Amino acid sequence: MTARSLGTSHEAYGSKFELRIIMLCSMAGTLMQALDSTIANVALPYMQGSLQASRDQITWVLTSYIVAAAIMTAPVGWLAARFGRKNLALICITGFTITSMMCGAAQNLDQMVIFRLAQGAFGAALSPLSQSIMLDLYPPEKRGSVMAIWGMGVMVGPILGPTLGGYLTDVYNWRWVFYINLPFGIAAVTGIWLFLRETHRDSTLKFDWLGFAFLGIALASLQLMLDRGTEKAWFESPEIIAEAVIAVLGAYLFFVQMFTTDRPFIPSALFKDRNFVSAMVLMFVTGLVMVASSALLPPYLQQLGGYSVTDTGILMAPRGVGTMIAMVIAGRIASRVDSRHIIAFGACLILWSMWEMSKWTPSVSAWSLVDVTFVQGLGMGLVFVPMNLVAFATLSAVFRTDGSAMINLMRNVGSAIGVSVTTTILANGTQTAHSALAAHASSFNRALSVGMQGMMWNPKIPMTAQMLNHVVDTNAQVIAYSNDFIFMLIVSIPSLFVVFFMKKPPTLAAGEKLEISE
């Protein structure tokens, strides 16, 4: 297998000013891509009327972007080695900005879906490129702080997206959800073009089209199955069964191709590094819990807790604050403390928060909501930063961009699976719990027919029967949400055991510089 090109070392840059400009510009690309994964969600009802689309059709605005981004994330390492990291970054940010403007100007659904496909394809490389660039720009002893900054963009972007999207849609219109990328795209392209040094390009590299086709088919089928599963009653539908079979077959053929061909577009050496594979598992779980819980909390607070949209945003803010605080702390201590201990502590905080959330009822106090979500944010931040450091601690620098691409791909896959599974558990759990509770809400239940309270809830009276049904439905939803939080608790438990499979990364003594062979 041909070796991939190395990145440009931090020693090649003469001033801190250059480094900071490159960091800001690469982060701008990451933030744009992370924002656009969720910013369009709140604008879908407005797009539906403007583009004359049905409710089922308008969801393709989201699906097309996610599918294209998932497929094009994997070959980022090969593209950077073949065409140069700087060239690839310039092309992707420029293409992402232009296609964002085209999405804003779309006049019908067909145009919007095509432009969103292109936007997702160009945006796929932004996050892994920025991660590998920032890892190369700074020496090992500073990478903890650098990964904390990069992680803020990755994790804050999806949280901020719906809020920013709702504001732009209310104040202007839904098209500004896409137009907002223009100034950031221009600034990012200018900074990278002026200051980022080009990496070596290997024109002899041949692309593994067969492996890419297998992986693309697997990811596209998986995403379609997850997006349409709830609507189609999952495996009761021939479509979902077909998509599941194609996804499994495509993944199997991809791994066969990767381990048997001489030049796979994803180096098989990545999967021989114990720390990197463990970090991939952790990133999958982190993506699942982070995005799934973000999707569950707003409807829980608004529909069951009775909070307004503004109050919901305020109550969710501590989660993001906790994440940012933990990232700063983890970034500062990760090079001096065993990263595995930090990850384990963060995982315990996440497990505790999920257990507490599983006991929530609509009467839970605002302070309890703030405390638990803040601790959950702390846990995510403490896992995210050292996890990225451990992933690359023992991985050769020649595979850094490939590794960044795979780490980001696992986060995206985990997020997609998490949202789909928790949505299904919520829908099915609500129906099951409603049926079980309704069976006890009859005239034969003496608790409903004793005294004045019994008369008020007498199911024989139409008005009170309707009120009783509302109470039953509310309690059924509480049970279903509790099941979702328990599911995320169970999924998070293996993350503690994964830590034991990691090798201890190098640490620093006070005043010592870390030397890692690359």
JSON list of C-alpha atoms in Angstrom, two decimals, residues 24 27 38 57 91 102 171 193 199 219 258 305 319 329 334 450 483:
[
{"chain": "A", "resi": 24, "resn": "LEU", "atom": "CA", "xyz": [-10.06, 30.16, 12.92]},
{"chain": "A", "resi": 27, "resn": "MET", "atom": "CA", "xyz": [-12.92, 26.03, 12.49]},
{"chain": "A", "resi": 38, "resn": "THR", "atom": "CA", "xyz": [-29.48, 20.81, 11.96]},
{"chain": "A", "resi": 57, "resn": "GLN", "atom": "CA", "xyz": [-41.14, 14.85, 0.23]},
{"chain": "A", "resi": 91, "resn": "ILE", "atom": "CA", "xyz": [-12.39, 23.35, -3.09]},
{"chain": "A", "resi": 102, "resn": "MET", "atom": "CA", "xyz": [-27.89, 27.71, -4.50]},
{"chain": "A", "resi": 171, "resn": "VAL", "atom": "CA", "xyz": [-36.86, 37.56, 11.32]},
{"chain": "A", "resi": 193, "resn": "TRP", "atom": "CA", "xyz": [-5.55, 30.46, 0.68]},
{"chain": "A", "resi": 199, "resn": "THR", "atom": "CA", "xyz": [1.08, 19.26, 1.77]},
{"chain": "A", "resi": 219, "resn": "LEU", "atom": "CA", "xyz": [-24.14, 4.02, 4.00]},
{"chain": "A", "resi": 258, "resn": "MET", "atom": "CA", "xyz": [-10.38, -3.30, 2.14]},
{"chain": "A", "resi": 305, "resn": "GLY", "atom": "CA", "xyz": [-43.18, 20.01, 30.93]},
{"chain": "A", "resi": 319, "resn": "ARG", "atom": "CA", "xyz": [-25.86, 21.28, 28.74]},
{"chain": "A", "resi": 329, "resn": "ILE", "atom": "CA", "xyz": [-10.58, 21.48, 31.54]},
{"chain": "A", "resi": 334, "resn": "ALA", "atom": "CA", "xyz": [-5.19, 15.60, 29.13]},
{"chain": "A", "resi": 450, "resn": "VAL", "atom": "CA", "xyz": [-65.33, 6.33, 44.61]},
{"chain": "A", "resi": 483, "resn": "ASN", "atom": "CA", "xyz": [-37.48, 3.88, 28.24]}
]
